[in-house]
XYZ file of N, CA and C in Angstrom:
642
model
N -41.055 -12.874 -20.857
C -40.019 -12.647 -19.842
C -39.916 -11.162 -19.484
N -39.780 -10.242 -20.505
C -39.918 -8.716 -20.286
C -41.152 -8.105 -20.043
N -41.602 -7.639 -19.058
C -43.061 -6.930 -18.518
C -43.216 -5.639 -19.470
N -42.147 -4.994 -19.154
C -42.236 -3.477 -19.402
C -41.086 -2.791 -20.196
N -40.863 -3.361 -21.267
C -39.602 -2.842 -22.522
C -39.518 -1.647 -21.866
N -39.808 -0.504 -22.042
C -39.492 0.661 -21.870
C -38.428 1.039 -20.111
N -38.874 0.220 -19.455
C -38.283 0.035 -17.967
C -37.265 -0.762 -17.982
N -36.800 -1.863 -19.137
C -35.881 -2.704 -19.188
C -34.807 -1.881 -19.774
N -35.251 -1.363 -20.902
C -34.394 -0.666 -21.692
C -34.106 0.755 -20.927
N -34.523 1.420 -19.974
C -34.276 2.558 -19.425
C -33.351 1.932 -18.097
N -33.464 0.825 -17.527
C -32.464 0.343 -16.492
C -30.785 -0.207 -17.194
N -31.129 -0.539 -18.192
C -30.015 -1.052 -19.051
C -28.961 0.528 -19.535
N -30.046 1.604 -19.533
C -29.058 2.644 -19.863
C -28.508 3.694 -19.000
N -29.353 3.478 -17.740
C -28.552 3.775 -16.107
C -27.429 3.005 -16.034
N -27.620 1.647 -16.204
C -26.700 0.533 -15.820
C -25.543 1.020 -16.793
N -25.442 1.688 -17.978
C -24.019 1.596 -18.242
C -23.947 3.157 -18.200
N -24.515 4.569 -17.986
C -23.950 5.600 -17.699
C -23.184 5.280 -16.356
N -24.083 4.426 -15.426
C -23.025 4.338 -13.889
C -21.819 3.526 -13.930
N -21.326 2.935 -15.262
C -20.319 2.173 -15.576
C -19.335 3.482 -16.160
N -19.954 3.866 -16.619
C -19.352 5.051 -17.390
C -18.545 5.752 -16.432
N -19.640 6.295 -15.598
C -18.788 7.379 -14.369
C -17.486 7.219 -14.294
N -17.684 5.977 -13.527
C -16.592 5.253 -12.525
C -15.800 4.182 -13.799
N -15.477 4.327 -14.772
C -15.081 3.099 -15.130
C -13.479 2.508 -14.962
N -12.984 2.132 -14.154
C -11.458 2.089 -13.713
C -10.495 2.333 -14.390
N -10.591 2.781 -15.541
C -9.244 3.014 -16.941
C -9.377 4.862 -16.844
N -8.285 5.075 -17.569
C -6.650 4.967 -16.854
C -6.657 5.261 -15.336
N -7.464 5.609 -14.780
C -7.004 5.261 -13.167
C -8.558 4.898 -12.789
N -8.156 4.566 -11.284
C -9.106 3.197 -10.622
C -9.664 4.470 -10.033
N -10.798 4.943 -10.103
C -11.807 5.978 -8.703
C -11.521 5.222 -7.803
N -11.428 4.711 -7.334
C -11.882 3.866 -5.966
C -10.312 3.849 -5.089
N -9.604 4.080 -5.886
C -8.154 4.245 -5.455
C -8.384 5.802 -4.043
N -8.197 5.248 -2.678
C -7.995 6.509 -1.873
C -9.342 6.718 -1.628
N -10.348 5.634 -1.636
C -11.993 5.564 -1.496
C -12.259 4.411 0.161
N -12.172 5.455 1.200
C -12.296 4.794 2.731
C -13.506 4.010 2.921
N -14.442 3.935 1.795
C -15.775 3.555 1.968
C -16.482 3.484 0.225
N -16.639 2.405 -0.092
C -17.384 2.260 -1.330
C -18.712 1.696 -1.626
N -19.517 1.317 -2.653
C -20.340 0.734 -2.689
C -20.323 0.021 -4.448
N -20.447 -1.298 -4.573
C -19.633 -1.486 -6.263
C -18.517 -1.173 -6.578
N -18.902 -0.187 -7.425
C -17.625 0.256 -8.317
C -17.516 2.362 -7.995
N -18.475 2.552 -6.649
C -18.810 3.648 -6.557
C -17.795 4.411 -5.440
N -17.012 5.235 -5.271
C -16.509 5.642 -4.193
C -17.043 6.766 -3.589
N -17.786 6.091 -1.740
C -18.568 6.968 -0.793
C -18.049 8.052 -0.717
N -16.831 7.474 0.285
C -16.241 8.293 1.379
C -14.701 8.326 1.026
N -14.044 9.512 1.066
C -12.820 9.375 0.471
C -11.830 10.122 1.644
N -10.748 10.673 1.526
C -9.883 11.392 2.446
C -10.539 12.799 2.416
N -11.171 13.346 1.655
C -11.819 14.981 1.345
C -13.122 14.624 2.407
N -13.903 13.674 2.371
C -15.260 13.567 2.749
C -16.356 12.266 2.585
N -17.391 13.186 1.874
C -17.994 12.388 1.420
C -17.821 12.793 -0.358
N -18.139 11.369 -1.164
C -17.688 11.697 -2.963
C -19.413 11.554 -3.118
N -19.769 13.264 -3.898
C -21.420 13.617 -4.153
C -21.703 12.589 -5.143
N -21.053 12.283 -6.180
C -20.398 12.029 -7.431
C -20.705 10.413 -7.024
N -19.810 9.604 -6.342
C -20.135 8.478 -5.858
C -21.384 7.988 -5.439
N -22.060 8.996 -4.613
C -23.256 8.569 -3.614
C -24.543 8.977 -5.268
N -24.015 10.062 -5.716
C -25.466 10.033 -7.085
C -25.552 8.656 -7.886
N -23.873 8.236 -8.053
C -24.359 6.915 -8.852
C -24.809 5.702 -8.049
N -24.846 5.888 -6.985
C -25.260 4.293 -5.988
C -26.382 4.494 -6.536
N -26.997 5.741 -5.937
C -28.652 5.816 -5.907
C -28.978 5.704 -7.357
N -28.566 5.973 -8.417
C -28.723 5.101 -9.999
C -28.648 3.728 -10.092
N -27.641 3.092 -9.574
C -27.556 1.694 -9.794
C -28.746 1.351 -8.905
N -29.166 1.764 -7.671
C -29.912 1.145 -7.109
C -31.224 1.200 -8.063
N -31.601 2.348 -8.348
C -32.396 2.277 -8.840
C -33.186 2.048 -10.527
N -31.667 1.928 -11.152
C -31.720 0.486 -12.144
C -32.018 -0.317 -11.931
N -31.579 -1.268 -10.881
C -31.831 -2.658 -10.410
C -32.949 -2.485 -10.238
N -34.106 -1.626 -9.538
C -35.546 -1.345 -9.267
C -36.094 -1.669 -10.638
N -35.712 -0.771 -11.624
C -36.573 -0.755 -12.535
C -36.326 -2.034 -13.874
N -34.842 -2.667 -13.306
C -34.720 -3.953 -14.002
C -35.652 -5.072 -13.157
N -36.054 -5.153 -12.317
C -36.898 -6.291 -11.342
C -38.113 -5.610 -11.739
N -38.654 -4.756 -11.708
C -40.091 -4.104 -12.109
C -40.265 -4.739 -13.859
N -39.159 -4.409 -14.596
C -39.654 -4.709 -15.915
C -39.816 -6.035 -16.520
N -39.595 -7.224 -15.514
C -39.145 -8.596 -15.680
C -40.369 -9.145 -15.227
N -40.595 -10.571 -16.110
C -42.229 -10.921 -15.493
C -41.610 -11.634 -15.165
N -40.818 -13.067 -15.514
C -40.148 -13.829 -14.831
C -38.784 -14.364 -14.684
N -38.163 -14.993 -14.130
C -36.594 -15.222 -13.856
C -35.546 -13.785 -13.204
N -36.649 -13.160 -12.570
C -36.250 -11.977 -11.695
C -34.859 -12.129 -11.109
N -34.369 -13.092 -9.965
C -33.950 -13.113 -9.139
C -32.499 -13.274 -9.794
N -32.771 -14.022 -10.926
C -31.985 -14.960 -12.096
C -30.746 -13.641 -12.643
N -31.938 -12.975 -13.174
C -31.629 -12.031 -14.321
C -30.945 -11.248 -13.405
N -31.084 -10.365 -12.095
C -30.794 -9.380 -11.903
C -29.136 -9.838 -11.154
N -29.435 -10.865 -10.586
C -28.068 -11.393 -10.634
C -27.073 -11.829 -11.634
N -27.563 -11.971 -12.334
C -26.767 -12.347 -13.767
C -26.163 -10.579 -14.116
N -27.147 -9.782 -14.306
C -26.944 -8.616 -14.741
C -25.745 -7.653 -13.761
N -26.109 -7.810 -12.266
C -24.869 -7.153 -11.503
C -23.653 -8.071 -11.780
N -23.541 -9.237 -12.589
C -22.293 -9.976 -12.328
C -21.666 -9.102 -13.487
N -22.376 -9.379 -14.625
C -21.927 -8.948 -15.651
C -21.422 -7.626 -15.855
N -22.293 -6.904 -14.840
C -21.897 -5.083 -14.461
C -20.445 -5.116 -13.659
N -20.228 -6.020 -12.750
C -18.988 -6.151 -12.161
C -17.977 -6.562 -13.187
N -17.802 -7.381 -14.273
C -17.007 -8.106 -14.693
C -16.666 -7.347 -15.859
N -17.857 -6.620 -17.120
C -17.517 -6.133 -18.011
C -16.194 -5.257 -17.919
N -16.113 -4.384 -17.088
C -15.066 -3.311 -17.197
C -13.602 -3.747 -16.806
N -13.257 -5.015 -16.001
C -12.053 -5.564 -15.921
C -11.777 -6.358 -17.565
N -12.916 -7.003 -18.361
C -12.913 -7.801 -18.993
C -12.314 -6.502 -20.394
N -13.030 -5.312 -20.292
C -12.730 -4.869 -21.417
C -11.434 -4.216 -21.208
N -10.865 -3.600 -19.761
C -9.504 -3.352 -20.158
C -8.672 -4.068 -20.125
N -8.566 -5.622 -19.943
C -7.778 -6.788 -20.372
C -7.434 -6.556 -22.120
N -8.597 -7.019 -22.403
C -8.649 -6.934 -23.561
C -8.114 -5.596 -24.427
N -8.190 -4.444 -24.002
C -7.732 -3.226 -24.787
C -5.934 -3.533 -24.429
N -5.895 -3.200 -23.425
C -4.058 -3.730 -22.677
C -3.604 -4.789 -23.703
N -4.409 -5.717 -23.684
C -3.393 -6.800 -24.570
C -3.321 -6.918 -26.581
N -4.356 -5.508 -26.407
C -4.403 -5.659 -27.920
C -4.477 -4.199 -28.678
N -4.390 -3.455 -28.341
C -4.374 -2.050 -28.551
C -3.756 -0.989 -27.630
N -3.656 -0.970 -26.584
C -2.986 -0.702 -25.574
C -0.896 -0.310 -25.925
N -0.751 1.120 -25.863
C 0.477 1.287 -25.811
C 1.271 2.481 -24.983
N 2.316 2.362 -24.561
C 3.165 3.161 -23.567
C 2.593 3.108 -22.340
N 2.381 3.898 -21.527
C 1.882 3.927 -19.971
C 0.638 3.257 -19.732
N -0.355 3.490 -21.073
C -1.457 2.332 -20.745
C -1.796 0.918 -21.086
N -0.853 0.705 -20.853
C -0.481 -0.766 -21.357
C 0.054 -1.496 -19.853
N 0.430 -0.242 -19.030
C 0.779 -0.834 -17.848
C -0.206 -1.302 -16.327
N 0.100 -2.282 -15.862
C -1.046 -2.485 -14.804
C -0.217 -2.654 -13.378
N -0.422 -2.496 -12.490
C -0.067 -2.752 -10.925
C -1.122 -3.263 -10.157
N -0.376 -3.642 -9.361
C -1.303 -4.864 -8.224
C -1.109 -3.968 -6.842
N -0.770 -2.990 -6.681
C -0.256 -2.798 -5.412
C 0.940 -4.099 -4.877
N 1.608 -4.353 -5.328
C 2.719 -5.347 -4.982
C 3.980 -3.946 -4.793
N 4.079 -3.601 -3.572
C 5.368 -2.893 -3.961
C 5.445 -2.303 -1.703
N 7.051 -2.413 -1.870
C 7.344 -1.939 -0.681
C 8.526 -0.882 -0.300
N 8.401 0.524 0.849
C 9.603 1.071 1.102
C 10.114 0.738 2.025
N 11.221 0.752 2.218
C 12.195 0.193 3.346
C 12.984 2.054 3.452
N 13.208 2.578 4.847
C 13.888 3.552 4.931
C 14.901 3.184 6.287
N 16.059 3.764 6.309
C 17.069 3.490 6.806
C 18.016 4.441 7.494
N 17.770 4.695 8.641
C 18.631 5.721 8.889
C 20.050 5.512 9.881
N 20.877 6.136 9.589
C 22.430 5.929 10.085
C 22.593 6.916 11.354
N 21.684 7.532 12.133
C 21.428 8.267 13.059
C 21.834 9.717 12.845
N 22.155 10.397 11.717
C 22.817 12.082 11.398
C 21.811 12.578 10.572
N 20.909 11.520 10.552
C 19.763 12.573 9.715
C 20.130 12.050 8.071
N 20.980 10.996 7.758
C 20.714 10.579 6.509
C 20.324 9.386 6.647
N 18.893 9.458 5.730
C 18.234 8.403 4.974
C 18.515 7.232 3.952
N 18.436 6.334 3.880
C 19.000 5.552 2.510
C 17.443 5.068 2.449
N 16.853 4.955 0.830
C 15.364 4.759 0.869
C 15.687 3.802 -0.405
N 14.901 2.903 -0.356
C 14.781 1.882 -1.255
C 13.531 0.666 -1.547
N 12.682 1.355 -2.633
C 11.422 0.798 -3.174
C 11.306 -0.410 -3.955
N 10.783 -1.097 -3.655
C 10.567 -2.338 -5.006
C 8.757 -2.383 -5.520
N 8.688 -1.795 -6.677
C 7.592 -1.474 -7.387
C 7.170 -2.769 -8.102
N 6.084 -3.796 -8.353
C 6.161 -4.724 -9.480
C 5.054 -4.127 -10.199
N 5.028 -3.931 -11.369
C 4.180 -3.193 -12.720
C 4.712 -4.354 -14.067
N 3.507 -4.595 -14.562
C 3.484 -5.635 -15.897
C 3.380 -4.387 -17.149
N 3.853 -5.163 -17.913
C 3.560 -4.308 -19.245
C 3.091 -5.682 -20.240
N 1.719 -5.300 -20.751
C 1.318 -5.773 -21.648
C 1.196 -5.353 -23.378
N 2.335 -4.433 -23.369
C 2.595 -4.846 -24.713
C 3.559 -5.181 -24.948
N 3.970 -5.470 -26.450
C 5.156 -6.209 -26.808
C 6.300 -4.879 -26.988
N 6.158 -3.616 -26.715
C 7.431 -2.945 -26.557
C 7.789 -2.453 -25.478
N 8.893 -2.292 -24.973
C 9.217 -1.434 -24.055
C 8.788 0.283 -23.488
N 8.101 0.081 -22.192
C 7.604 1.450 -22.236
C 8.596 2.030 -21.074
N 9.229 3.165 -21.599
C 10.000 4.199 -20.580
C 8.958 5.400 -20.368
N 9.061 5.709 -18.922
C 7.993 6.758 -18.442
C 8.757 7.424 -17.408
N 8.781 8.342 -16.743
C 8.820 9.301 -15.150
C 7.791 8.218 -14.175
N 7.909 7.826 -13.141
C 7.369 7.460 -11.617
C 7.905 8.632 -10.721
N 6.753 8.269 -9.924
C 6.487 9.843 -9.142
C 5.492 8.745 -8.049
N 6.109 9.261 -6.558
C 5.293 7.538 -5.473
C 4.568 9.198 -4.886
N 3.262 8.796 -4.601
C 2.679 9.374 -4.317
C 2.140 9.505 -2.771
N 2.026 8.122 -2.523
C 1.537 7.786 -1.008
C 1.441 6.901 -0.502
N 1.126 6.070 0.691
C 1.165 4.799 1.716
C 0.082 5.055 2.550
N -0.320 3.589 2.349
C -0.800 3.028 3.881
C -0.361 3.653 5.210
N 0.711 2.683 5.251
C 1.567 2.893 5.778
C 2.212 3.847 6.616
N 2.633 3.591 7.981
C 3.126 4.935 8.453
C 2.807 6.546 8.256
N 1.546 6.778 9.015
C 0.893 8.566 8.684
C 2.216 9.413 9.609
N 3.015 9.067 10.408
C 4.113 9.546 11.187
C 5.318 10.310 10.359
N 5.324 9.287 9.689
C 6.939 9.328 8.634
C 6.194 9.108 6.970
N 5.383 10.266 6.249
C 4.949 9.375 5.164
C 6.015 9.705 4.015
N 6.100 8.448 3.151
C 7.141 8.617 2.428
C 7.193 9.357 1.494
N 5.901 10.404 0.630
C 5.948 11.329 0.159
C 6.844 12.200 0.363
N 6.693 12.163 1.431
C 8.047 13.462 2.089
C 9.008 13.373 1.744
N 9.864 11.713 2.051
C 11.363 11.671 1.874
C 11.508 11.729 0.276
N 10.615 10.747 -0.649
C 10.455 10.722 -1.700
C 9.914 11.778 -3.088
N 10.183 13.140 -3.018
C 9.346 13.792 -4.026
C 9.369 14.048 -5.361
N 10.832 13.401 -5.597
C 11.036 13.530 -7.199
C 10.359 12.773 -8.141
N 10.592 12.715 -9.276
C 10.291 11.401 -10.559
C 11.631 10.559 -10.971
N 11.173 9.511 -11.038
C 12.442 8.658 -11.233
C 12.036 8.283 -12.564
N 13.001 8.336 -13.573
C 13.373 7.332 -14.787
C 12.846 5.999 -15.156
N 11.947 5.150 -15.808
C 11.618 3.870 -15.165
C 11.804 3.390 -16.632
N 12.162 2.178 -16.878
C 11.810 1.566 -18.341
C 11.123 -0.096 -17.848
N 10.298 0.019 -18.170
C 9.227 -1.451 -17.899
C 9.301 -2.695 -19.637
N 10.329 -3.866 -19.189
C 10.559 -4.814 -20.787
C 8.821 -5.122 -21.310
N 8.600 -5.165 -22.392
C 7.567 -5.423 -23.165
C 7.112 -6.873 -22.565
N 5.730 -7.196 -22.531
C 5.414 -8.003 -22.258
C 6.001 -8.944 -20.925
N 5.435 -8.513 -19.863
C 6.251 -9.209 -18.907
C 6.039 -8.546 -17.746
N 6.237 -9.383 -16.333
C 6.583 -8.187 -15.153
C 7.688 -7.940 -14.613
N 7.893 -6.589 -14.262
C 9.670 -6.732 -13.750
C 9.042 -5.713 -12.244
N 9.909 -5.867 -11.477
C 10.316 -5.345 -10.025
C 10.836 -4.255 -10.122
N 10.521 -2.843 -10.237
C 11.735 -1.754 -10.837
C 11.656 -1.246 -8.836
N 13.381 -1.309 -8.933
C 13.848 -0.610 -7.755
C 14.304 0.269 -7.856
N 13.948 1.581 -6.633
C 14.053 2.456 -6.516
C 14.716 3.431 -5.698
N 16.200 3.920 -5.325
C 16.960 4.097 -4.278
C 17.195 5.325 -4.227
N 17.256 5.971 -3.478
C 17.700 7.366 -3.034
C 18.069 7.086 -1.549
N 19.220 8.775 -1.448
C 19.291 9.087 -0.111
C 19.197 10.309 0.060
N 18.581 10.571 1.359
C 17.586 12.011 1.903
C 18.598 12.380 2.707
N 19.151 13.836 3.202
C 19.235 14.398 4.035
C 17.934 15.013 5.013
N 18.157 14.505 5.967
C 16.714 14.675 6.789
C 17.647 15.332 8.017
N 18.241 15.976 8.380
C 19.199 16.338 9.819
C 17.600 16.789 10.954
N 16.867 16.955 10.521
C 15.792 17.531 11.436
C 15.270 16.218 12.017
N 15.602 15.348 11.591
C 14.872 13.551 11.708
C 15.661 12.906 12.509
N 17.073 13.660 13.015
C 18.450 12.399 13.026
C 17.936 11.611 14.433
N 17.100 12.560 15.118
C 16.932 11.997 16.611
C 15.681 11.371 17.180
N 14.767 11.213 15.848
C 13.404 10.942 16.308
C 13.031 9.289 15.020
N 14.295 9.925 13.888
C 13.719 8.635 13.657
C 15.081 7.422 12.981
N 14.696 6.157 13.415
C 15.579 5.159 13.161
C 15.311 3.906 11.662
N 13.759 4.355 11.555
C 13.733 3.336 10.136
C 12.506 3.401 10.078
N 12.031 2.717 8.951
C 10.193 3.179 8.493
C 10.252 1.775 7.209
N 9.094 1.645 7.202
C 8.651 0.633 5.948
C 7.232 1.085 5.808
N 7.570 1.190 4.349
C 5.885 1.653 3.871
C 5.239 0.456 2.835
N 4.396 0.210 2.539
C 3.852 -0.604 1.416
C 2.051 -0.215 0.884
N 1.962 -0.908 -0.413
C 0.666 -0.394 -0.523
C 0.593 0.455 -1.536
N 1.918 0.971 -1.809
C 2.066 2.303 -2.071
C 1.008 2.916 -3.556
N 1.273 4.212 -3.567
C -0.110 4.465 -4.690
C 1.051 5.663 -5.687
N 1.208 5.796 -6.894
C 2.290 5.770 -7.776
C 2.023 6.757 -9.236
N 2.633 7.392 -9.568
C 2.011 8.059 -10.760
C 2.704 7.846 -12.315
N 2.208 7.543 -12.855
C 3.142 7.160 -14.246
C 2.627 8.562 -15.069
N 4.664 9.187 -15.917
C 3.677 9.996 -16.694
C 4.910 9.996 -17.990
N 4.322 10.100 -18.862
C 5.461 10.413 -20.402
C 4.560 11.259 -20.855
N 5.303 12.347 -21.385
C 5.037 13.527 -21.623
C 3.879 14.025 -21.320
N 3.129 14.367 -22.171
C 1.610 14.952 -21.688
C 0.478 13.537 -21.361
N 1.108 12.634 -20.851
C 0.278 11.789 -20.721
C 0.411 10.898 -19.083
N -0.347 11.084 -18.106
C -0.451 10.651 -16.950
C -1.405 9.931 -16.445
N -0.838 8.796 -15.783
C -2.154 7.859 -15.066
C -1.447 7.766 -13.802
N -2.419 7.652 -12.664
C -2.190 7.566 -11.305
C -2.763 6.105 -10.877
N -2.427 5.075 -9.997
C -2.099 3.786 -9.940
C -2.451 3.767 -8.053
C-alpha cells in the first residue's frame, strides 16, 4: 500500500506542523479571516496573512507527497486523511474542555450573541447585549468581557459605544445568556442617530494574566 515510506512519513509531518500553526485553541486564526483555505487564513482586514498562504502551499504539498507515496487506495486514503486533518483539532479540544480544561478555557462560543442600541434623541444611548458562552467545566468561571467587534453596522460600530470590561460569571457546566447593559452619552450622535443592532459579535475573555479572544 505504501510506495515510498520516507514521502509518507515526511507528508504526515507537514500534515501536523500545518495543524500546529493554525490550531484553533485558545483562539480560532480564522476569526476576522475575509478569505480562507482549510484551517488557513488568506486574506484578513490587514491584507494578505504570509503565514496563512505558507501553510496552504504545505498542506498542498503534503497531500502531493501523500498521493506520490501511496501505491494503492490513493483517492481513499487522501480523503480519509484531509477528513481526519479537519476533525482532529475540534475532536481534541472537546475533549481537553470537558476533561482538563479550567477557568476561561473551558469556555466556548458559537457566535450566538446580539446588540440592540437605543437612542432617546439627546445623544443618550441605552445598549444592551445578549452573549450565549457554555462552560464546560463543573465550576464556575468569573472573568472581565471586553466586545471587541461586529459584523454588523461599519457606520455605528459598537466598539465605540462599548469600550469597557464587564464583570461576567459563566455557572459550571452549562450555557447561560450573560446580558450586558450600559448607557453612553453620545451628545455628538443625538441627531444622526436613532438605533443600531449589531450581531456576530467577536469578544475577549480575560482573568488575570490570562486572555482568549472569541
Amino acid at each position: 500500500m505504501i510506495k515510498n515510506k520516507g514521502s509518507f512519513v515526511l507528508a504526515i509531518i507537514i500534515l501536523f506542523i500545518c495543524m500546529l500553526l493554525f490550531f484553533p485553541f485558545p483562539e480560532n486564526k480564522l476569526n476576522g479571516a475575509t478569505t480562507s483555505f482549510m484551517s488557513f487564513p488568506i486574506n484578513d482586514q490587514d491584507g494578505f496573512n504570509t503565514v496563512g498562504i505558507i501553510g496552504s502551499i504545505l498542506y498542498i504539498a503534503a497531500i502531493v507527497l501523500l498521493v506520490s507515496s501511496l501505491k494503492k487506495y490513493r483517492i481513499r486514503l487522501v480523503f480519509l486523511t484531509m477528513f481526519a486533518y479537519a476533525l482532529a483539532p475540534t475532536a481534541a479540544i472537546w475533549l481537553y474542555q470537558h476533561t482538563l480544561a479550567s477557568g476561561i478555557y473551558a469556555l466556548s462560543y458559537d457566535n450566538r450573541s446580539e446588540c440592540t442600541f437605543e437612542s432617546d434623541g439627546d445623544g443618550h444611548i441605552y445598549a444592551a447585549c445578549n452573549i450565549e458562552l457554555k462552560n464546560h467545566s463543573r465550576n464556575d468561571v468569573s472573568f472581565n468581557l471586553e466586545l471587541l467587534e461586529s459584523t454588523y453596522d461599519k457606520q455605528f460600530p459598537l466598539e465605540e459605544f462599548l469600550k469597557g470590561s464587564y464583570p461576567v460569571t459563566v455557572k459550571g457546566k452549562g450555557s447561560q445568556t450573560v446580558l450586558i447593559e450600559d448607557e453612553i452619552d453620545r451628545p455628538d450622535l443625538k441627531d444622526e442617530f436613532n438605533g443600531s443592532s449589531s450581531g456576530f459579535l467577536r469578544i475577549k475573555a480575560t482573568d488575570g494574566d490570562s486572555e482568549r479572544r472569541f
